[in-house]
Amino acid sequence: MTTALPAAPPTPPADRGPALVARGITRTYGTGAGAVTALDAVDLEIARGAFTAIMGPSGSGKSTLLHVLAGLDVVDQGSIRLDGTEITGLADDDLTVLRRERIGFVFQSFNLLPMLSAEQNIVLPLELAGARVDRAWLDTLTAAFGIADRLTHLPSQLSGGQVQRVAIARALVTSPAVVFADEPTGNLDSLTTEEVLDFLRLSVDEFGQTVVMVTHEREAAERADRIITLADGRIAADEDLRDLRGRR
Ligand code: ADP
Ligand code: MG
């Protein structure tokens, strides 16, 4: 595949410390006897340009962790710095702007808007943020994802794999500080699962993207650089896979 321009996001990640730093984050649902501590004083740092998987059994707090780190849910206690910004205590409007500008999401359903073309779906986060489309970056992304010749197609005219690639390209188009993916391979057959993981991996290796993926599948998690395993709202294990395979 040829890319006319250097495959680099428009704003190279500056040296601003880790992409995410969470300190003592606690999230409790309900009160009294029925209260559930979904996250129990979790401390966590996520390095920039790394692919991190969050694993754990059902109910261990994976989705809650992803949601609070992405500013979709609030913590009861603790601090979260995303890309250098403290997000706990931010007003809703500020959180919305932060999510639009500095976070990318890949959802399990990959939900593209059916009436928009592939390209319109990809640039939607820029439109919502009122930001200019960087044509060179868009071309680089779509070439790398093998969808450059599908940009005028509607989602219904794309294969399943192409839909997923468009969805991942959409998550990367703003060059966000972090791309979050909650069980992105949960509904897929093994072949498509591999493809989604390949493209998340490519996002990290080619574009220096920071990716945090929740999964309950060990095999999927092993494509990441690091696996954080949750149990009962705490970090039960934290494995650096790059140490095992040798640094990339
Ligand atoms: P996972 O994604 O690992 O399955 P969750 O983060 O969804 O775990 O849930 C962690 C715990 O918090 C579970 O015990 C779950 O039942 C509880 N929980 C999650 N969301 C809610 C909610 N909105 N209301 C009450 N309890 C919740
Ligand atoms: Mg979950």
Coordinates of C-alpha atoms and ligand atoms in Angstrom, one line a residue:
M1 CA 0.0 0.0 0.0
T2 CA 1.4 3.4 -0.9
T3 CA 1.0 6.6 1.1
A4 CA 1.9 9.8 -0.6
L5 CA 2.7 11.6 2.6
P6 CA 4.5 10.6 5.7
A7 CA 2.3 8.4 7.9
A8 CA 2.2 10.8 10.9
P9 CA -0.7 12.3 12.7
P10 CA -0.9 16.1 12.3
T11 CA 0.0 16.8 15.9
P12 CA 2.8 14.5 17.1
P13 CA 2.4 13.5 20.7
A14 CA 4.3 16.0 22.8
D15 CA 6.2 15.0 25.9
R16 CA 3.5 15.7 28.3
G17 CA 3.8 12.7 30.6
P18 CA 1.6 9.6 30.5
A19 CA -1.6 9.7 28.4
L20 CA -3.6 8.8 31.6
V21 CA -2.9 8.9 35.3
A22 CA -5.5 7.7 37.7
R23 CA -5.0 7.9 41.5
G24 CA -7.2 6.2 44.0
I25 CA -10.3 6.1 41.8
T26 CA -13.3 4.6 43.5
R27 CA -16.8 4.1 41.9
T28 CA -19.6 2.8 44.0
Y29 CA -23.1 2.0 42.7
G30 CA -26.1 2.2 45.0
T31 CA -26.1 2.8 48.7
G32 CA -26.4 0.9 52.0
A33 CA -26.5 -2.9 52.0
G34 CA -27.0 -3.0 48.2
A35 CA -23.9 -0.9 47.4
V36 CA -21.4 -2.3 44.9
T37 CA -17.9 -1.0 44.8
A38 CA -17.1 -1.3 41.0
L39 CA -13.7 0.3 41.4
D40 CA -11.8 0.2 44.6
A41 CA -9.1 2.8 45.0
V42 CA -7.4 2.0 41.6
D43 CA -4.1 3.5 40.7
L44 CA -3.1 3.4 37.1
E45 CA -0.8 5.0 34.5
I46 CA -1.1 4.5 30.8
A47 CA 1.9 5.4 28.7
R48 CA 1.5 7.3 25.4
G49 CA 1.8 5.2 22.3
A50 CA 1.1 1.9 24.0
F51 CA -1.7 -0.7 23.4
T52 CA -3.1 -1.6 26.8
A53 CA -5.7 -4.3 27.3
I54 CA -8.0 -4.4 30.4
M55 CA -9.1 -7.9 31.2
G56 CA -11.1 -9.6 34.0
P57 CA -14.2 -11.6 34.6
S58 CA -17.6 -10.3 34.2
G59 CA -18.5 -7.8 36.9
S60 CA -14.8 -7.1 37.7
G61 CA -15.1 -3.4 36.8
K62 CA -13.7 -3.3 33.2
S63 CA -16.5 -1.2 31.7
T64 CA -16.7 1.1 34.7
L65 CA -12.9 1.7 34.5
L66 CA -13.1 2.5 30.8
H67 CA -16.1 4.8 31.3
V68 CA -14.5 6.9 34.1
L69 CA -11.2 7.1 32.3
A70 CA -13.0 8.4 29.2
G71 CA -15.1 10.9 31.1
L72 CA -18.4 9.0 30.4
D73 CA -19.0 8.3 34.1
V74 CA -17.8 10.0 37.2
V75 CA -15.7 8.7 40.1
D76 CA -16.7 9.1 43.8
Q77 CA -13.1 9.6 44.9
G78 CA -9.7 10.0 43.3
S79 CA -8.1 11.8 40.5
I80 CA -7.9 11.2 36.7
R81 CA -5.5 13.2 34.5
L82 CA -6.1 12.6 30.8
D83 CA -3.5 14.1 28.5
G84 CA -2.4 16.4 31.4
T85 CA -5.9 17.6 32.2
E86 CA -7.7 16.7 35.5
I87 CA -11.1 15.5 34.4
T88 CA -12.7 14.8 37.7
G89 CA -14.8 17.8 38.6
L90 CA -15.0 19.1 35.0
A91 CA -18.4 20.6 34.1
D92 CA -20.4 18.5 31.6
D93 CA -19.8 21.0 28.8
D94 CA -16.0 20.9 29.3
L95 CA -16.2 17.1 29.5
T96 CA -18.1 17.0 26.2
V97 CA -15.4 19.1 24.5
L98 CA -12.6 17.0 26.0
R99 CA -14.2 13.8 24.8
R100 CA -14.6 15.3 21.3
E101 CA -11.1 16.6 21.0
R102 CA -9.0 14.2 22.9
I103 CA -10.7 10.9 23.0
G104 CA -11.6 8.4 20.3
F105 CA -14.1 5.6 20.8
V106 CA -14.5 2.2 19.1
F107 CA -17.8 0.7 20.1
Q108 CA -18.6 -3.0 19.9
S109 CA -21.3 -2.4 17.4
F110 CA -19.0 -0.1 15.3
N111 CA -22.2 2.0 14.8
L112 CA -21.6 4.0 11.6
L113 CA -24.4 6.4 10.6
P114 CA -26.2 4.6 7.7
M115 CA -27.1 7.7 5.7
L116 CA -23.5 9.0 5.7
S117 CA -20.7 7.8 3.4
A118 CA -17.6 6.2 4.8
E119 CA -15.7 9.4 4.5
Q120 CA -18.5 11.4 6.2
N121 CA -18.5 8.9 9.0
I122 CA -14.8 9.2 9.4
V123 CA -14.7 13.0 9.6
L124 CA -17.8 13.3 11.8
P125 CA -15.8 13.8 15.0
L126 CA -14.0 16.7 13.3
E127 CA -17.3 18.2 12.1
L128 CA -18.7 17.9 15.7
A129 CA -15.6 19.6 17.0
G130 CA -15.8 22.3 14.4
A131 CA -12.3 21.4 13.3
R132 CA -10.8 21.5 9.8
V133 CA -10.3 18.2 7.9
D134 CA -6.6 17.6 7.4
R135 CA -6.7 16.0 4.0
A136 CA -3.2 14.6 4.2
W137 CA -3.9 12.9 7.5
L138 CA -7.2 11.6 6.2
D139 CA -5.5 10.2 3.1
T140 CA -2.7 8.6 5.2
L141 CA -5.3 7.0 7.5
T142 CA -7.6 5.7 4.8
A143 CA -4.6 4.3 2.8
A144 CA -3.2 2.5 5.8
F145 CA -6.6 1.0 6.5
G146 CA -7.2 0.0 2.9
I147 CA -10.4 1.9 2.5
A148 CA -9.3 4.8 0.3
D149 CA -11.4 3.5 -2.6
R150 CA -14.5 3.0 -0.5
L151 CA -14.9 6.6 0.8
T152 CA -18.0 7.4 -1.1
H153 CA -19.8 4.2 -0.2
L154 CA -22.5 4.0 2.3
P155 CA -22.0 1.6 5.2
S156 CA -24.6 -0.8 3.6
Q157 CA -22.2 -1.0 0.6
L158 CA -19.2 -2.0 2.7
S159 CA -18.1 -5.4 4.0
G160 CA -18.1 -6.1 7.7
G161 CA -14.4 -5.7 7.8
Q162 CA -14.5 -2.4 6.0
V163 CA -17.2 -1.1 8.4
Q164 CA -14.9 -1.9 11.3
R165 CA -11.9 -0.2 9.6
V166 CA -14.0 2.9 8.9
A167 CA -15.0 2.9 12.6
I168 CA -11.4 2.7 13.8
A169 CA -10.3 5.4 11.3
R170 CA -13.1 7.6 12.7
A171 CA -11.7 7.0 16.2
L172 CA -8.2 8.1 15.0
V173 CA -9.1 11.1 12.8
T174 CA -8.8 13.7 15.6
S175 CA -5.4 12.2 16.6
P176 CA -6.9 11.8 20.1
A177 CA -4.8 11.4 23.2
V178 CA -6.4 8.0 23.8
V179 CA -8.6 5.7 21.8
F180 CA -10.9 3.6 24.0
A181 CA -12.4 0.3 22.7
D182 CA -14.9 -1.6 24.9
E183 CA -15.0 -5.3 23.8
P184 CA -14.5 -4.4 20.2
T185 CA -14.2 -8.0 19.2
G186 CA -17.1 -9.2 21.4
N187 CA -19.5 -9.9 18.5
L188 CA -17.1 -11.0 15.8
D189 CA -16.0 -14.3 14.3
S190 CA -12.3 -15.2 14.8
L191 CA -11.2 -13.9 11.3
T192 CA -12.8 -10.5 11.8
T193 CA -11.5 -10.4 15.4
E194 CA -8.0 -10.8 14.1
E195 CA -8.6 -8.0 11.6
V196 CA -9.8 -5.6 14.2
L197 CA -6.9 -6.4 16.4
D198 CA -4.5 -5.9 13.5
F199 CA -5.9 -2.5 12.8
L200 CA -5.7 -1.4 16.5
R201 CA -2.2 -2.7 16.5
L202 CA -1.4 -0.7 13.4
S203 CA -2.8 2.4 15.0
V204 CA -0.3 2.0 17.8
D205 CA 2.7 0.9 15.7
E206 CA 2.3 3.2 12.7
F207 CA 0.7 6.2 14.2
G208 CA 1.9 6.2 17.8
Q209 CA -1.7 6.1 18.9
T210 CA -2.5 5.3 22.6
V211 CA -5.1 2.5 22.7
V212 CA -7.0 1.1 25.7
M213 CA -9.1 -1.9 25.0
V214 CA -11.4 -3.8 27.3
T215 CA -11.7 -7.5 26.5
H216 CA -12.5 -10.7 28.3
E217 CA -10.6 -12.8 25.8
R218 CA -7.0 -13.6 26.7
E219 CA -6.0 -14.2 23.1
A220 CA -7.2 -10.7 22.1
A221 CA -5.5 -9.1 25.1
E222 CA -2.2 -10.8 24.1
R223 CA -2.1 -8.5 21.0
A224 CA -1.6 -5.6 23.4
D225 CA 1.7 -4.4 24.9
R226 CA 0.3 -4.6 28.4
I227 CA -2.5 -6.5 30.1
I228 CA -4.1 -5.1 33.2
T229 CA -6.3 -7.7 34.9
L230 CA -9.1 -6.5 37.2
A231 CA -10.8 -8.6 39.9
D232 CA -13.4 -7.1 42.2
G233 CA -12.7 -3.6 41.2
R234 CA -8.9 -3.8 41.9
I235 CA -5.9 -4.5 39.7
A236 CA -5.0 -8.1 40.3
A237 CA -2.3 -8.4 37.7
D238 CA -0.3 -6.0 35.5
E239 CA 1.8 -7.7 32.7
D240 CA 4.2 -6.0 30.3
L241 CA 4.1 -8.2 27.3
R242 CA 6.9 -6.3 25.5
D243 CA 9.3 -7.6 28.2
L244 CA 8.3 -11.1 27.2
R245 CA 8.5 -10.7 23.5
G246 CA 11.5 -8.3 23.4
R247 CA 10.9 -4.6 22.7
R248 CA 9.4 -3.7 19.4
Ligands
ADP1 P1 -17.4 -5.6 33.7 O1 -17.4 -4.7 32.6 O2 -16.0 -6.1 34.1 O3 -18.3 -6.8 33.5 P2 -18.7 -3.5 35.2 O4 -17.8 -2.4 35.3 O5 -19.8 -3.5 34.2 O6 -17.9 -4.9 35.0 O7 -19.4 -3.7 36.6 C1 -18.7 -3.8 37.8 C2 -19.6 -4.0 39.0 O8 -20.5 -2.8 39.1 C3 -20.6 -5.2 38.8 O9 -20.8 -5.7 40.1 C4 -21.8 -4.5 38.3 O10 -23.0 -5.3 38.6 C5 -21.8 -3.2 38.9 N1 -22.5 -2.1 38.1 C6 -22.1 -1.7 36.9 N2 -22.9 -0.7 36.5 C7 -23.8 -0.6 37.4 C8 -25.0 0.3 37.5 N3 -25.2 1.2 36.6 N4 -25.7 0.2 38.6 C9 -25.4 -0.7 39.6 N5 -24.4 -1.5 39.5 C10 -23.6 -1.5 38.5
MG2 MG -18.3 -4.7 30.7

